[in-house]
Amino acid sequence: MTGRPQNDLLRQLNHQDFELLAPHLQPIELEASDVLHHAGDQIAAVHFPCGPALVSFAVPVEDDREVESLLVGSEGAVGIAAGRSPSLAYSRMIVKLGGTLMRLPLRALEQAQQRSATLQEAFARYADCQFAQLLQTAACNAAHSIEQRAAKWIISTQEHIGGAEIPLTHEQLAGMLGVSRSYASRVIQMFKARRILATRRGAILILDAAALEAKACGCNDWVKKHFHEVHGGAALAEG
């Protein structure tokens, strides 16, 4: 795997399958808040976040609000579930944490899959896992409290990037939860009062990981278990 991008999905491919994609992969550098697609845009490329880069799926709801339903980091890709090109984005796909993403034209992926059954299976398995994430998020939003979901999203982000300090603002957390910024700030203040979290400008610091885990719902664990069973055990942290 020497020389491959820092993306688990690409690194798990066998040599022959990766070589089918390699000539078409193009690295791009994106910053937080850069938008890959707006809802309704035509999707013509798959993007593979590398290293700490994170992309979120923000689904529009009433009152011009959006609710984030999925985080994708170096374990996977954005655009896989779009199917055959051309396809339309249902959600806004926005960079949550900046970094390098590998861009692959969707048409190039389709042509490579026509040449390799194992490549087609690998991406089908990942699409299954991503769909499971979306289902779990829907159930989580309906069944769990704001505090449980906030702890889950913070843990999910931390698992994607590593380290105890997470470059996550109150406004970004509010988008994940589908609540106002003031509500998200009250939740953070509650965790701070219990010495579970601390905040710095533009970041959240985890002080007590065990206590934060105890506050979270089990949705991350369910998704990781499914990912392990379906996709061969690569690390995945979702919400």
PDB file of C-alpha atoms in Angstrom:
ATOM      1  CA  MET A   1       0.000   0.000   0.000  1.00  0.00           C
ATOM      2  CA  THR A   2       3.062   2.252  -0.142  1.00  0.00           C
ATOM      3  CA  GLY A   3       2.337   5.356  -2.144  1.00  0.00           C
ATOM      4  CA  ARG A   4      -1.425   5.034  -1.997  1.00  0.00           C
ATOM      5  CA  PRO A   5      -3.567   7.914  -0.737  1.00  0.00           C
ATOM      6  CA  GLN A   6      -4.424   7.958   2.977  1.00  0.00           C
ATOM      7  CA  ASN A   7      -7.900   6.573   2.372  1.00  0.00           C
ATOM      8  CA  ASP A   8      -8.889   3.172   3.748  1.00  0.00           C
ATOM      9  CA  LEU A   9     -11.290   2.322   0.938  1.00  0.00           C
ATOM     10  CA  LEU A  10      -8.573   2.842  -1.669  1.00  0.00           C
ATOM     11  CA  ARG A  11      -5.938   1.082   0.438  1.00  0.00           C
ATOM     12  CA  GLN A  12      -8.097  -2.019   0.842  1.00  0.00           C
ATOM     13  CA  LEU A  13      -8.323  -2.600  -2.907  1.00  0.00           C
ATOM     14  CA  ASN A  14      -6.115  -5.282  -4.377  1.00  0.00           C
ATOM     15  CA  HIS A  15      -3.261  -4.178  -6.615  1.00  0.00           C
ATOM     16  CA  GLN A  16      -5.061  -4.878  -9.892  1.00  0.00           C
ATOM     17  CA  ASP A  17      -8.190  -2.994  -8.865  1.00  0.00           C
ATOM     18  CA  PHE A  18      -6.287   0.022  -7.569  1.00  0.00           C
ATOM     19  CA  GLU A  19      -4.298   0.214 -10.805  1.00  0.00           C
ATOM     20  CA  LEU A  20      -7.561   0.500 -12.746  1.00  0.00           C
ATOM     21  CA  LEU A  21      -8.386   3.654 -10.770  1.00  0.00           C
ATOM     22  CA  ALA A  22      -4.950   5.172 -10.173  1.00  0.00           C
ATOM     23  CA  PRO A  23      -4.566   6.983 -13.543  1.00  0.00           C
ATOM     24  CA  HIS A  24      -7.847   8.807 -12.958  1.00  0.00           C
ATOM     25  CA  LEU A  25      -7.314   9.896  -9.325  1.00  0.00           C
ATOM     26  CA  GLN A  26      -6.594  13.584  -8.853  1.00  0.00           C
ATOM     27  CA  PRO A  27      -5.686  15.148  -5.471  1.00  0.00           C
ATOM     28  CA  ILE A  28      -7.485  18.359  -4.555  1.00  0.00           C
ATOM     29  CA  GLU A  29      -7.065  20.543  -1.479  1.00  0.00           C
ATOM     30  CA  LEU A  30     -10.245  21.819   0.140  1.00  0.00           C
ATOM     31  CA  GLU A  31     -10.963  23.899   3.214  1.00  0.00           C
ATOM     32  CA  ALA A  32     -13.708  23.696   5.821  1.00  0.00           C
ATOM     33  CA  SER A  33     -17.048  24.968   4.464  1.00  0.00           C
ATOM     34  CA  ASP A  34     -16.118  24.274   0.835  1.00  0.00           C
ATOM     35  CA  VAL A  35     -19.089  22.691  -0.916  1.00  0.00           C
ATOM     36  CA  LEU A  36     -18.668  19.627  -3.120  1.00  0.00           C
ATOM     37  CA  HIS A  37     -22.307  19.565  -4.218  1.00  0.00           C
ATOM     38  CA  HIS A  38     -25.508  21.425  -3.476  1.00  0.00           C
ATOM     39  CA  ALA A  39     -28.788  19.523  -3.311  1.00  0.00           C
ATOM     40  CA  GLY A  40     -29.945  18.988  -6.878  1.00  0.00           C
ATOM     41  CA  ASP A  41     -26.473  19.247  -8.424  1.00  0.00           C
ATOM     42  CA  GLN A  42     -25.399  16.635 -10.921  1.00  0.00           C
ATOM     43  CA  ILE A  43     -22.762  14.324  -9.438  1.00  0.00           C
ATOM     44  CA  ALA A  44     -20.001  13.535 -11.882  1.00  0.00           C
ATOM     45  CA  ALA A  45     -17.180  12.485  -9.525  1.00  0.00           C
ATOM     46  CA  VAL A  46     -16.466  10.437  -6.420  1.00  0.00           C
ATOM     47  CA  HIS A  47     -14.342  12.057  -3.696  1.00  0.00           C
ATOM     48  CA  PHE A  48     -12.167  10.107  -1.239  1.00  0.00           C
ATOM     49  CA  PRO A  49     -11.272  12.092   1.913  1.00  0.00           C
ATOM     50  CA  CYS A  50      -7.681  11.492   3.025  1.00  0.00           C
ATOM     51  CA  GLY A  51      -6.118  11.813   6.468  1.00  0.00           C
ATOM     52  CA  PRO A  52      -8.188  14.064   8.750  1.00  0.00           C
ATOM     53  CA  ALA A  53     -10.424  15.486   5.987  1.00  0.00           C
ATOM     54  CA  LEU A  54     -14.150  15.126   6.710  1.00  0.00           C
ATOM     55  CA  VAL A  55     -17.233  15.648   4.542  1.00  0.00           C
ATOM     56  CA  SER A  56     -20.785  15.899   5.858  1.00  0.00           C
ATOM     57  CA  PHE A  57     -24.144  15.366   4.177  1.00  0.00           C
ATOM     58  CA  ALA A  58     -26.556  18.177   5.066  1.00  0.00           C
ATOM     59  CA  VAL A  59     -30.197  17.476   4.220  1.00  0.00           C
ATOM     60  CA  PRO A  60     -32.481  20.506   3.697  1.00  0.00           C
ATOM     61  CA  VAL A  61     -35.607  20.804   5.855  1.00  0.00           C
ATOM     62  CA  GLU A  62     -38.154  23.554   6.401  1.00  0.00           C
ATOM     63  CA  ASP A  63     -37.290  27.137   7.408  1.00  0.00           C
ATOM     64  CA  ASP A  64     -34.112  27.075   5.294  1.00  0.00           C
ATOM     65  CA  ARG A  65     -32.444  24.795   7.829  1.00  0.00           C
ATOM     66  CA  GLU A  66     -30.272  21.753   7.189  1.00  0.00           C
ATOM     67  CA  VAL A  67     -29.706  18.648   9.302  1.00  0.00           C
ATOM     68  CA  GLU A  68     -26.496  16.695   8.944  1.00  0.00           C
ATOM     69  CA  SER A  69     -27.103  13.014   8.417  1.00  0.00           C
ATOM     70  CA  LEU A  70     -23.690  11.544   7.645  1.00  0.00           C
ATOM     71  CA  LEU A  71     -19.979  12.090   8.201  1.00  0.00           C
ATOM     72  CA  VAL A  72     -17.503  10.606   5.743  1.00  0.00           C
ATOM     73  CA  GLY A  73     -13.796  10.545   6.454  1.00  0.00           C
ATOM     74  CA  SER A  74     -10.792   8.552   5.335  1.00  0.00           C
ATOM     75  CA  GLU A  75     -12.715   5.294   5.764  1.00  0.00           C
ATOM     76  CA  GLY A  76     -14.819   5.889   2.665  1.00  0.00           C
ATOM     77  CA  ALA A  77     -15.982   8.067  -0.185  1.00  0.00           C
ATOM     78  CA  VAL A  78     -18.557  10.659  -1.179  1.00  0.00           C
ATOM     79  CA  GLY A  79     -20.636  10.004  -4.289  1.00  0.00           C
ATOM     80  CA  ILE A  80     -20.598   6.206  -4.274  1.00  0.00           C
ATOM     81  CA  ALA A  81     -24.295   5.863  -3.512  1.00  0.00           C
ATOM     82  CA  ALA A  82     -25.109   8.111  -6.447  1.00  0.00           C
ATOM     83  CA  GLY A  83     -25.062   5.055  -8.711  1.00  0.00           C
ATOM     84  CA  ARG A  84     -24.623   5.484 -12.429  1.00  0.00           C
ATOM     85  CA  SER A  85     -23.852   8.884 -13.888  1.00  0.00           C
ATOM     86  CA  PRO A  86     -25.369  11.285 -14.317  1.00  0.00           C
ATOM     87  CA  SER A  87     -26.997  11.436 -10.884  1.00  0.00           C
ATOM     88  CA  LEU A  88     -28.399  14.231  -8.713  1.00  0.00           C
ATOM     89  CA  ALA A  89     -27.292  15.029  -5.173  1.00  0.00           C
ATOM     90  CA  TYR A  90     -30.095  14.785  -2.634  1.00  0.00           C
ATOM     91  CA  SER A  91     -28.159  16.633   0.095  1.00  0.00           C
ATOM     92  CA  ARG A  92     -25.537  19.337   0.301  1.00  0.00           C
ATOM     93  CA  MET A  93     -22.092  17.752   0.603  1.00  0.00           C
ATOM     94  CA  ILE A  94     -19.848  20.125   2.497  1.00  0.00           C
ATOM     95  CA  VAL A  95     -16.289  19.849   3.788  1.00  0.00           C
ATOM     96  CA  LYS A  96     -16.380  19.744   7.575  1.00  0.00           C
ATOM     97  CA  LEU A  97     -12.617  19.521   8.126  1.00  0.00           C
ATOM     98  CA  GLY A  98     -10.289  20.579   5.350  1.00  0.00           C
ATOM     99  CA  GLY A  99      -7.508  18.562   3.776  1.00  0.00           C
ATOM    100  CA  THR A 100      -6.762  16.424   0.755  1.00  0.00           C
ATOM    101  CA  LEU A 101      -9.465  14.601  -1.190  1.00  0.00           C
ATOM    102  CA  MET A 102      -8.858  12.342  -4.167  1.00  0.00           C
ATOM    103  CA  ARG A 103     -11.228  13.062  -7.039  1.00  0.00           C
ATOM    104  CA  LEU A 104     -12.296  10.239  -9.367  1.00  0.00           C
ATOM    105  CA  PRO A 105     -14.652  10.808 -12.312  1.00  0.00           C
ATOM    106  CA  LEU A 106     -17.740   8.686 -11.776  1.00  0.00           C
ATOM    107  CA  ARG A 107     -17.541   7.492 -15.364  1.00  0.00           C
ATOM    108  CA  ALA A 108     -13.987   6.214 -14.785  1.00  0.00           C
ATOM    109  CA  LEU A 109     -15.178   4.241 -11.764  1.00  0.00           C
ATOM    110  CA  GLU A 110     -18.032   2.708 -13.754  1.00  0.00           C
ATOM    111  CA  GLN A 111     -15.687   1.661 -16.556  1.00  0.00           C
ATOM    112  CA  ALA A 112     -13.260   0.105 -14.061  1.00  0.00           C
ATOM    113  CA  GLN A 113     -16.081  -1.795 -12.360  1.00  0.00           C
ATOM    114  CA  GLN A 114     -17.110  -3.239 -15.714  1.00  0.00           C
ATOM    115  CA  ARG A 115     -13.611  -4.716 -15.953  1.00  0.00           C
ATOM    116  CA  SER A 116     -13.430  -6.085 -12.405  1.00  0.00           C
ATOM    117  CA  ALA A 117     -16.064  -7.951 -10.405  1.00  0.00           C
ATOM    118  CA  THR A 118     -14.013  -7.595  -7.210  1.00  0.00           C
ATOM    119  CA  LEU A 119     -13.863  -3.830  -7.604  1.00  0.00           C
ATOM    120  CA  GLN A 120     -17.608  -3.694  -8.180  1.00  0.00           C
ATOM    121  CA  GLU A 121     -18.175  -5.774  -5.045  1.00  0.00           C
ATOM    122  CA  ALA A 122     -15.878  -3.589  -2.910  1.00  0.00           C
ATOM    123  CA  PHE A 123     -17.794  -0.424  -3.738  1.00  0.00           C
ATOM    124  CA  ALA A 124     -21.158  -2.170  -3.435  1.00  0.00           C
ATOM    125  CA  ARG A 125     -20.196  -3.245   0.078  1.00  0.00           C
ATOM    126  CA  TYR A 126     -19.220   0.298   0.981  1.00  0.00           C
ATOM    127  CA  ALA A 127     -22.481   1.674  -0.428  1.00  0.00           C
ATOM    128  CA  ASP A 128     -24.315  -0.833   1.798  1.00  0.00           C
ATOM    129  CA  CYS A 129     -22.415   0.430   4.838  1.00  0.00           C
ATOM    130  CA  GLN A 130     -23.156   4.053   3.990  1.00  0.00           C
ATOM    131  CA  PHE A 131     -26.856   3.261   3.633  1.00  0.00           C
ATOM    132  CA  ALA A 132     -26.747   1.582   7.058  1.00  0.00           C
ATOM    133  CA  GLN A 133     -25.253   4.788   8.497  1.00  0.00           C
ATOM    134  CA  LEU A 134     -28.127   6.817   7.091  1.00  0.00           C
ATOM    135  CA  LEU A 135     -30.723   4.420   8.507  1.00  0.00           C
ATOM    136  CA  GLN A 136     -29.063   4.490  11.921  1.00  0.00           C
ATOM    137  CA  THR A 137     -28.967   8.292  11.890  1.00  0.00           C
ATOM    138  CA  ALA A 138     -32.675   8.439  11.109  1.00  0.00           C
ATOM    139  CA  ALA A 139     -33.438   6.096  14.011  1.00  0.00           C
ATOM    140  CA  CYS A 140     -31.073   8.020  16.297  1.00  0.00           C
ATOM    141  CA  ASN A 141     -32.703  11.369  15.549  1.00  0.00           C
ATOM    142  CA  ALA A 142     -36.095   9.903  16.426  1.00  0.00           C
ATOM    143  CA  ALA A 143     -35.156   7.943  19.540  1.00  0.00           C
ATOM    144  CA  HIS A 144     -32.343   9.718  21.376  1.00  0.00           C
ATOM    145  CA  SER A 145     -31.967  12.960  23.296  1.00  0.00           C
ATOM    146  CA  ILE A 146     -30.015  16.002  22.141  1.00  0.00           C
ATOM    147  CA  GLU A 147     -27.365  15.282  24.790  1.00  0.00           C
ATOM    148  CA  GLN A 148     -26.948  11.673  23.627  1.00  0.00           C
ATOM    149  CA  ARG A 149     -26.679  12.716  19.996  1.00  0.00           C
ATOM    150  CA  ALA A 150     -24.249  15.538  20.768  1.00  0.00           C
ATOM    151  CA  ALA A 151     -21.945  13.117  22.587  1.00  0.00           C
ATOM    152  CA  LYS A 152     -22.252  10.676  19.689  1.00  0.00           C
ATOM    153  CA  TRP A 153     -21.360  13.257  17.042  1.00  0.00           C
ATOM    154  CA  ILE A 154     -18.382  14.543  19.043  1.00  0.00           C
ATOM    155  CA  ILE A 155     -17.075  11.007  19.511  1.00  0.00           C
ATOM    156  CA  SER A 156     -17.664  10.273  15.829  1.00  0.00           C
ATOM    157  CA  THR A 157     -15.654  13.319  14.783  1.00  0.00           C
ATOM    158  CA  GLN A 158     -12.871  12.449  17.220  1.00  0.00           C
ATOM    159  CA  GLU A 159     -12.682   8.886  15.920  1.00  0.00           C
ATOM    160  CA  HIS A 160     -12.335  10.147  12.380  1.00  0.00           C
ATOM    161  CA  ILE A 161      -9.487  12.570  13.059  1.00  0.00           C
ATOM    162  CA  GLY A 162      -7.785  11.239  16.211  1.00  0.00           C
ATOM    163  CA  GLY A 163      -6.615  13.339  19.132  1.00  0.00           C
ATOM    164  CA  ALA A 164      -8.569  14.893  21.969  1.00  0.00           C
ATOM    165  CA  GLU A 165      -8.908  18.367  20.407  1.00  0.00           C
ATOM    166  CA  ILE A 166     -11.583  18.569  17.717  1.00  0.00           C
ATOM    167  CA  PRO A 167     -11.826  21.598  15.390  1.00  0.00           C
ATOM    168  CA  LEU A 168     -15.599  21.790  15.794  1.00  0.00           C
ATOM    169  CA  THR A 169     -17.512  25.005  16.454  1.00  0.00           C
ATOM    170  CA  HIS A 170     -20.816  25.358  18.280  1.00  0.00           C
ATOM    171  CA  GLU A 171     -22.430  26.284  14.967  1.00  0.00           C
ATOM    172  CA  GLN A 172     -21.114  23.138  13.280  1.00  0.00           C
ATOM    173  CA  LEU A 173     -22.356  20.966  16.145  1.00  0.00           C
ATOM    174  CA  ALA A 174     -25.743  22.669  15.901  1.00  0.00           C
ATOM    175  CA  GLY A 175     -25.891  21.662  12.232  1.00  0.00           C
ATOM    176  CA  MET A 176     -25.134  18.068  13.149  1.00  0.00           C
ATOM    177  CA  LEU A 177     -27.936  18.074  15.693  1.00  0.00           C
ATOM    178  CA  GLY A 178     -30.455  20.073  13.673  1.00  0.00           C
ATOM    179  CA  VAL A 179     -30.909  22.622  16.477  1.00  0.00           C
ATOM    180  CA  SER A 180     -30.131  26.301  16.973  1.00  0.00           C
ATOM    181  CA  ARG A 181     -26.632  27.450  17.849  1.00  0.00           C
ATOM    182  CA  SER A 182     -27.818  28.623  21.263  1.00  0.00           C
ATOM    183  CA  TYR A 183     -29.225  25.166  22.033  1.00  0.00           C
ATOM    184  CA  ALA A 184     -25.954  23.513  21.005  1.00  0.00           C
ATOM    185  CA  SER A 185     -24.057  25.970  23.202  1.00  0.00           C
ATOM    186  CA  ARG A 186     -26.230  25.043  26.209  1.00  0.00           C
ATOM    187  CA  VAL A 187     -25.444  21.374  25.658  1.00  0.00           C
ATOM    188  CA  ILE A 188     -21.724  22.136  25.475  1.00  0.00           C
ATOM    189  CA  GLN A 189     -21.959  24.213  28.664  1.00  0.00           C
ATOM    190  CA  MET A 190     -23.592  21.257  30.423  1.00  0.00           C
ATOM    191  CA  PHE A 191     -20.703  18.987  29.412  1.00  0.00           C
ATOM    192  CA  LYS A 192     -18.206  21.661  30.489  1.00  0.00           C
ATOM    193  CA  ALA A 193     -19.860  21.979  33.903  1.00  0.00           C
ATOM    194  CA  ARG A 194     -19.370  18.246  34.394  1.00  0.00           C
ATOM    195  CA  ARG A 195     -15.721  18.532  33.264  1.00  0.00           C
ATOM    196  CA  ILE A 196     -16.340  16.231  30.305  1.00  0.00           C
ATOM    197  CA  LEU A 197     -15.427  18.835  27.701  1.00  0.00           C
ATOM    198  CA  ALA A 198     -13.572  22.117  27.440  1.00  0.00           C
ATOM    199  CA  THR A 199     -13.658  24.626  24.613  1.00  0.00           C
ATOM    200  CA  ARG A 200     -11.088  26.712  22.805  1.00  0.00           C
ATOM    201  CA  ARG A 201     -11.653  29.126  19.967  1.00  0.00           C
ATOM    202  CA  GLY A 202     -13.091  27.032  17.129  1.00  0.00           C
ATOM    203  CA  ALA A 203     -12.467  23.723  18.907  1.00  0.00           C
ATOM    204  CA  ILE A 204     -13.806  21.278  21.484  1.00  0.00           C
ATOM    205  CA  LEU A 205     -11.418  19.457  23.836  1.00  0.00           C
ATOM    206  CA  ILE A 206     -12.376  16.085  25.302  1.00  0.00           C
ATOM    207  CA  LEU A 207     -11.335  15.961  28.975  1.00  0.00           C
ATOM    208  CA  ASP A 208     -13.068  12.730  30.022  1.00  0.00           C
ATOM    209  CA  ALA A 209     -13.538  10.309  27.116  1.00  0.00           C
ATOM    210  CA  ALA A 210     -15.122   7.617  29.301  1.00  0.00           C
ATOM    211  CA  ALA A 211     -17.743  10.013  30.667  1.00  0.00           C
ATOM    212  CA  LEU A 212     -18.509  11.295  27.162  1.00  0.00           C
ATOM    213  CA  GLU A 213     -18.901   7.719  25.941  1.00  0.00           C
ATOM    214  CA  ALA A 214     -21.310   7.012  28.810  1.00  0.00           C
ATOM    215  CA  LYS A 215     -23.443   9.998  27.727  1.00  0.00           C
ATOM    216  CA  ALA A 216     -23.607   8.907  24.085  1.00  0.00           C
ATOM    217  CA  CYS A 217     -26.142   6.575  22.517  1.00  0.00           C
ATOM    218  CA  GLY A 218     -24.919   3.295  21.011  1.00  0.00           C
ATOM    219  CA  CYS A 219     -25.511   4.214  17.375  1.00  0.00           C
ATOM    220  CA  ASN A 220     -21.813   4.579  16.554  1.00  0.00           C
ATOM    221  CA  ASP A 221     -21.170   1.058  17.803  1.00  0.00           C
ATOM    222  CA  TRP A 222     -24.000  -0.431  15.755  1.00  0.00           C
ATOM    223  CA  VAL A 223     -22.695   1.164  12.569  1.00  0.00           C
ATOM    224  CA  LYS A 224     -19.094   0.135  13.239  1.00  0.00           C
ATOM    225  CA  LYS A 225     -20.231  -3.439  13.893  1.00  0.00           C
ATOM    226  CA  HIS A 226     -22.080  -3.529  10.559  1.00  0.00           C
ATOM    227  CA  PHE A 227     -19.111  -1.988   8.753  1.00  0.00           C
ATOM    228  CA  HIS A 228     -16.813  -4.611  10.269  1.00  0.00           C
ATOM    229  CA  GLU A 229     -19.084  -7.464   9.209  1.00  0.00           C
ATOM    230  CA  VAL A 230     -19.794  -6.201   5.680  1.00  0.00           C
ATOM    231  CA  HIS A 231     -16.649  -4.373   4.679  1.00  0.00           C
ATOM    232  CA  GLY A 232     -13.898  -6.417   6.221  1.00  0.00           C
ATOM    233  CA  GLY A 233     -13.237  -4.592   9.445  1.00  0.00           C
ATOM    234  CA  ALA A 234     -11.859  -1.198   8.437  1.00  0.00           C
ATOM    235  CA  ALA A 235     -12.321   1.389  11.145  1.00  0.00           C
ATOM    236  CA  LEU A 236     -15.443   3.515  10.734  1.00  0.00           C
ATOM    237  CA  ALA A 237     -17.002   5.978  13.080  1.00  0.00           C
ATOM    238  CA  GLU A 238     -20.341   7.423  12.144  1.00  0.00           C
ATOM    239  CA  GLY A 239     -23.246   9.053  13.535  1.00  0.00           C
TER     240      GLY A 239
END
